[in-house]
Amino acid sequence: MLNNVVLVGRLTKDAELRYTPSNVAVATFTLAVNRPFKNEAGEREADFINCVIWRQAAENLANWAKKGSLIGITGSIQTRNYENQQGQRVYVTEVLASHFQLLESRHQQNQGQQQGNYDNQGGNFQSGNNQGYNPSMNTNPQQGSFFQGQTTNPMDISDDDLPF
């Protein structure tokens, strides 16, 4: 069986960082992902995909990626359900992100916001290894990542772009 997701899109708002009672970080966010085709009016439509990321990667995402940030994520699709306050069963499908990468520098992001456009090249920050937190979930580490093994040309990075 294969359950693997790779997405590139923009955050629709800042990630919401919370902590479980056992002090495990979890962030939820929505990624706007353009569809590969244009509609009848010649415009690209987007899908708004709900995502969740756990532990250190959640904290990194909340600290470094902001509304409008272009990011790439890898992970899997998960479904869950719960009973709401009205007693109705609610089903949720979301992407459980295991890794993310910022795809543009802060300078490029700020320029795009000021000019109203974005350059799809940029920064190179990847979070640490991350597995979703679910006591009933198998937590064997996944092998490989879409972003692993990619070579990049050396970049000129300003001190403002460093995460430390």
PDB file of C-alpha atoms in Angstrom:
ATOM      1  CA  MET A   1       0.000   0.000   0.000  1.00  0.00           C
ATOM      2  CA  LEU A   2       1.201   3.502  -0.735  1.00  0.00           C
ATOM      3  CA  ASN A   3       0.027   6.680   0.962  1.00  0.00           C
ATOM      4  CA  ASN A   4       2.387   9.481  -0.019  1.00  0.00           C
ATOM      5  CA  VAL A   5       1.608  13.162  -0.619  1.00  0.00           C
ATOM      6  CA  VAL A   6       3.842  15.882  -2.064  1.00  0.00           C
ATOM      7  CA  LEU A   7       2.373  19.395  -2.269  1.00  0.00           C
ATOM      8  CA  VAL A   8       3.662  22.859  -3.108  1.00  0.00           C
ATOM      9  CA  GLY A   9       1.498  25.818  -2.210  1.00  0.00           C
ATOM     10  CA  ARG A  10       1.062  28.941  -0.122  1.00  0.00           C
ATOM     11  CA  LEU A  11      -0.092  29.197   3.478  1.00  0.00           C
ATOM     12  CA  THR A  12      -3.534  30.811   3.610  1.00  0.00           C
ATOM     13  CA  LYS A  13      -2.812  32.127   7.127  1.00  0.00           C
ATOM     14  CA  ASP A  14      -0.215  31.646   9.860  1.00  0.00           C
ATOM     15  CA  ALA A  15      -0.086  28.090  11.210  1.00  0.00           C
ATOM     16  CA  GLU A  16      -1.985  27.540  14.467  1.00  0.00           C
ATOM     17  CA  LEU A  17       0.471  26.067  16.986  1.00  0.00           C
ATOM     18  CA  ARG A  18      -0.906  24.224  20.033  1.00  0.00           C
ATOM     19  CA  TYR A  19       0.406  21.734  22.554  1.00  0.00           C
ATOM     20  CA  THR A  20      -1.174  18.485  23.702  1.00  0.00           C
ATOM     21  CA  PRO A  21      -1.602  17.822  27.443  1.00  0.00           C
ATOM     22  CA  SER A  22       1.664  15.844  27.250  1.00  0.00           C
ATOM     23  CA  ASN A  23       3.389  18.953  25.797  1.00  0.00           C
ATOM     24  CA  VAL A  24       3.715  17.704  22.201  1.00  0.00           C
ATOM     25  CA  ALA A  25       3.619  20.514  19.622  1.00  0.00           C
ATOM     26  CA  VAL A  26       1.034  20.302  16.834  1.00  0.00           C
ATOM     27  CA  ALA A  27       0.351  22.889  14.137  1.00  0.00           C
ATOM     28  CA  THR A  28      -2.592  23.028  11.761  1.00  0.00           C
ATOM     29  CA  PHE A  29      -2.553  25.011   8.544  1.00  0.00           C
ATOM     30  CA  THR A  30      -4.215  25.283   5.157  1.00  0.00           C
ATOM     31  CA  LEU A  31      -2.218  25.160   1.949  1.00  0.00           C
ATOM     32  CA  ALA A  32      -3.539  26.819  -1.234  1.00  0.00           C
ATOM     33  CA  VAL A  33      -2.399  24.654  -4.144  1.00  0.00           C
ATOM     34  CA  ASN A  34      -2.979  25.811  -7.726  1.00  0.00           C
ATOM     35  CA  ARG A  35      -4.639  23.369 -10.080  1.00  0.00           C
ATOM     36  CA  PRO A  36      -2.575  22.556 -13.197  1.00  0.00           C
ATOM     37  CA  PHE A  37      -5.203  23.875 -15.623  1.00  0.00           C
ATOM     38  CA  LYS A  38      -7.150  27.086 -16.168  1.00  0.00           C
ATOM     39  CA  ASN A  39     -10.925  27.488 -15.973  1.00  0.00           C
ATOM     40  CA  GLU A  40     -13.167  28.870 -18.745  1.00  0.00           C
ATOM     41  CA  ALA A  41     -12.210  32.426 -17.773  1.00  0.00           C
ATOM     42  CA  GLY A  42      -8.512  31.607 -18.202  1.00  0.00           C
ATOM     43  CA  GLU A  43      -7.769  31.751 -14.464  1.00  0.00           C
ATOM     44  CA  ARG A  44      -6.114  29.144 -12.308  1.00  0.00           C
ATOM     45  CA  GLU A  45      -8.244  27.788  -9.495  1.00  0.00           C
ATOM     46  CA  ALA A  46      -6.792  26.545  -6.226  1.00  0.00           C
ATOM     47  CA  ASP A  47      -7.570  23.768  -3.798  1.00  0.00           C
ATOM     48  CA  PHE A  48      -7.390  24.599  -0.097  1.00  0.00           C
ATOM     49  CA  ILE A  49      -5.931  21.577   1.668  1.00  0.00           C
ATOM     50  CA  ASN A  50      -6.043  21.153   5.447  1.00  0.00           C
ATOM     51  CA  CYS A  51      -2.772  19.914   6.927  1.00  0.00           C
ATOM     52  CA  VAL A  52      -1.340  19.011  10.327  1.00  0.00           C
ATOM     53  CA  ILE A  53       2.307  18.690  11.419  1.00  0.00           C
ATOM     54  CA  TRP A  54       3.734  17.539  14.762  1.00  0.00           C
ATOM     55  CA  ARG A  55       6.630  18.048  17.184  1.00  0.00           C
ATOM     56  CA  GLN A  56       9.700  20.147  16.300  1.00  0.00           C
ATOM     57  CA  ALA A  57       8.594  20.512  12.697  1.00  0.00           C
ATOM     58  CA  ALA A  58       5.348  22.106  13.941  1.00  0.00           C
ATOM     59  CA  GLU A  59       7.292  24.649  15.982  1.00  0.00           C
ATOM     60  CA  ASN A  60       9.631  25.368  13.051  1.00  0.00           C
ATOM     61  CA  LEU A  61       6.706  25.877  10.685  1.00  0.00           C
ATOM     62  CA  ALA A  62       4.931  28.231  13.105  1.00  0.00           C
ATOM     63  CA  ASN A  63       8.130  30.228  13.686  1.00  0.00           C
ATOM     64  CA  TRP A  64       9.415  30.545  10.117  1.00  0.00           C
ATOM     65  CA  ALA A  65       6.506  30.228   7.678  1.00  0.00           C
ATOM     66  CA  LYS A  66       3.881  32.966   7.623  1.00  0.00           C
ATOM     67  CA  LYS A  67       0.727  33.704   5.640  1.00  0.00           C
ATOM     68  CA  GLY A  68       1.608  33.675   1.938  1.00  0.00           C
ATOM     69  CA  SER A  69       4.807  31.638   2.379  1.00  0.00           C
ATOM     70  CA  LEU A  70       5.526  29.245  -0.476  1.00  0.00           C
ATOM     71  CA  ILE A  71       6.285  25.845   1.042  1.00  0.00           C
ATOM     72  CA  GLY A  72       6.663  22.263  -0.064  1.00  0.00           C
ATOM     73  CA  ILE A  73       5.431  19.436   2.144  1.00  0.00           C
ATOM     74  CA  THR A  74       5.681  15.670   2.120  1.00  0.00           C
ATOM     75  CA  GLY A  75       3.456  13.398   4.131  1.00  0.00           C
ATOM     76  CA  SER A  76       0.394  11.193   3.902  1.00  0.00           C
ATOM     77  CA  ILE A  77      -3.380  11.480   3.891  1.00  0.00           C
ATOM     78  CA  GLN A  78      -5.170  10.574   7.093  1.00  0.00           C
ATOM     79  CA  THR A  79      -8.825  10.386   8.013  1.00  0.00           C
ATOM     80  CA  ARG A  80     -10.325  10.694  11.447  1.00  0.00           C
ATOM     81  CA  ASN A  81     -13.729  11.252  12.950  1.00  0.00           C
ATOM     82  CA  TYR A  82     -15.229  12.675  16.098  1.00  0.00           C
ATOM     83  CA  GLU A  83     -18.605  13.485  17.573  1.00  0.00           C
ATOM     84  CA  ASN A  84     -19.459  17.195  17.642  1.00  0.00           C
ATOM     85  CA  GLN A  85     -21.444  19.030  20.324  1.00  0.00           C
ATOM     86  CA  GLN A  86     -24.711  18.248  18.525  1.00  0.00           C
ATOM     87  CA  GLY A  87     -23.942  14.528  18.701  1.00  0.00           C
ATOM     88  CA  GLN A  88     -23.255  14.206  14.971  1.00  0.00           C
ATOM     89  CA  ARG A  89     -20.334  12.188  13.623  1.00  0.00           C
ATOM     90  CA  VAL A  90     -17.887  14.454  11.735  1.00  0.00           C
ATOM     91  CA  TYR A  91     -15.346  12.968   9.303  1.00  0.00           C
ATOM     92  CA  VAL A  92     -12.109  14.807   8.545  1.00  0.00           C
ATOM     93  CA  THR A  93      -9.586  14.137   5.779  1.00  0.00           C
ATOM     94  CA  GLU A  94      -6.279  15.990   6.029  1.00  0.00           C
ATOM     95  CA  VAL A  95      -2.623  15.747   5.088  1.00  0.00           C
ATOM     96  CA  LEU A  96      -0.322  14.592   7.871  1.00  0.00           C
ATOM     97  CA  ALA A  97       2.857  16.458   6.916  1.00  0.00           C
ATOM     98  CA  SER A  98       6.089  14.761   7.929  1.00  0.00           C
ATOM     99  CA  HIS A  99       8.454  17.345   6.384  1.00  0.00           C
ATOM    100  CA  PHE A 100       8.228  20.852   5.024  1.00  0.00           C
ATOM    101  CA  GLN A 101      10.579  23.143   3.178  1.00  0.00           C
ATOM    102  CA  LEU A 102      10.481  26.894   2.679  1.00  0.00           C
ATOM    103  CA  LEU A 103      10.760  27.510  -1.050  1.00  0.00           C
ATOM    104  CA  GLU A 104      11.609  31.207  -1.065  1.00  0.00           C
ATOM    105  CA  SER A 105      13.735  33.509   1.038  1.00  0.00           C
ATOM    106  CA  ARG A 106      12.213  36.157   3.288  1.00  0.00           C
ATOM    107  CA  HIS A 107      13.524  38.797   0.892  1.00  0.00           C
ATOM    108  CA  GLN A 108      11.716  37.177  -2.043  1.00  0.00           C
ATOM    109  CA  GLN A 109       8.542  36.748  -0.001  1.00  0.00           C
ATOM    110  CA  ASN A 110       8.560  40.401   1.106  1.00  0.00           C
ATOM    111  CA  GLN A 111       9.192  41.578  -2.462  1.00  0.00           C
ATOM    112  CA  GLY A 112       6.324  39.445  -3.750  1.00  0.00           C
ATOM    113  CA  GLN A 113       3.927  40.819  -1.150  1.00  0.00           C
ATOM    114  CA  GLN A 114       4.884  44.400  -2.005  1.00  0.00           C
ATOM    115  CA  GLN A 115       4.696  43.864  -5.763  1.00  0.00           C
ATOM    116  CA  GLY A 116       1.740  41.476  -5.759  1.00  0.00           C
ATOM    117  CA  ASN A 117       3.635  38.603  -7.370  1.00  0.00           C
ATOM    118  CA  TYR A 118       5.897  35.780  -6.264  1.00  0.00           C
ATOM    119  CA  ASP A 119       9.029  34.175  -7.567  1.00  0.00           C
ATOM    120  CA  ASN A 120       8.849  30.381  -7.244  1.00  0.00           C
ATOM    121  CA  GLN A 121      12.512  29.962  -6.365  1.00  0.00           C
ATOM    122  CA  GLY A 122      14.112  30.452  -3.043  1.00  0.00           C
ATOM    123  CA  GLY A 123      15.277  29.486   0.378  1.00  0.00           C
ATOM    124  CA  ASN A 124      16.355  26.102   1.498  1.00  0.00           C
ATOM    125  CA  PHE A 125      15.170  25.199   4.989  1.00  0.00           C
ATOM    126  CA  GLN A 126      13.901  21.786   5.925  1.00  0.00           C
ATOM    127  CA  SER A 127      12.485  20.704   9.225  1.00  0.00           C
ATOM    128  CA  GLY A 128      13.731  17.714  11.149  1.00  0.00           C
ATOM    129  CA  ASN A 129      12.220  14.254  10.933  1.00  0.00           C
ATOM    130  CA  ASN A 130       8.602  14.278  12.077  1.00  0.00           C
ATOM    131  CA  GLN A 131       6.026  11.588  12.639  1.00  0.00           C
ATOM    132  CA  GLY A 132       2.414  12.330  13.515  1.00  0.00           C
ATOM    133  CA  TYR A 133       1.354  11.769  17.088  1.00  0.00           C
ATOM    134  CA  ASN A 134      -1.385   9.212  17.424  1.00  0.00           C
ATOM    135  CA  PRO A 135      -1.147   6.486  20.065  1.00  0.00           C
ATOM    136  CA  SER A 136      -2.823   3.958  17.764  1.00  0.00           C
ATOM    137  CA  MET A 137      -0.751   4.878  14.724  1.00  0.00           C
ATOM    138  CA  ASN A 138       2.288   2.904  13.558  1.00  0.00           C
ATOM    139  CA  THR A 139       5.265   5.203  14.126  1.00  0.00           C
ATOM    140  CA  ASN A 140       7.903   3.376  12.111  1.00  0.00           C
ATOM    141  CA  PRO A 141      10.013   6.013  10.358  1.00  0.00           C
ATOM    142  CA  GLN A 142       9.257   6.438   6.694  1.00  0.00           C
ATOM    143  CA  GLN A 143      12.098   5.872   4.276  1.00  0.00           C
ATOM    144  CA  GLY A 144      13.175   8.812   2.152  1.00  0.00           C
ATOM    145  CA  SER A 145      11.617  12.101   1.291  1.00  0.00           C
ATOM    146  CA  PHE A 146      10.811  13.918  -1.916  1.00  0.00           C
ATOM    147  CA  PHE A 147      13.289  16.642  -0.959  1.00  0.00           C
ATOM    148  CA  GLN A 148      16.147  14.308   0.073  1.00  0.00           C
ATOM    149  CA  GLY A 149      18.959  13.828  -2.379  1.00  0.00           C
ATOM    150  CA  GLN A 150      18.208  16.967  -4.359  1.00  0.00           C
ATOM    151  CA  THR A 151      21.270  19.020  -5.114  1.00  0.00           C
ATOM    152  CA  THR A 152      21.108  22.767  -5.025  1.00  0.00           C
ATOM    153  CA  ASN A 153      23.489  25.409  -6.256  1.00  0.00           C
ATOM    154  CA  PRO A 154      25.227  27.503  -3.596  1.00  0.00           C
ATOM    155  CA  MET A 155      23.134  30.508  -2.640  1.00  0.00           C
ATOM    156  CA  ASP A 156      23.896  33.905  -1.244  1.00  0.00           C
ATOM    157  CA  ILE A 157      21.959  33.974   2.055  1.00  0.00           C
ATOM    158  CA  SER A 158      21.671  37.044   4.243  1.00  0.00           C
ATOM    159  CA  ASP A 159      21.775  36.779   8.041  1.00  0.00           C
ATOM    160  CA  ASP A 160      18.074  37.740   8.140  1.00  0.00           C
ATOM    161  CA  ASP A 161      17.194  34.499   6.336  1.00  0.00           C
ATOM    162  CA  LEU A 162      18.925  32.189   8.825  1.00  0.00           C
ATOM    163  CA  PRO A 163      16.641  30.385  11.310  1.00  0.00           C
ATOM    164  CA  PHE A 164      19.119  30.756  14.198  1.00  0.00           C
TER     165      PHE A 164
END
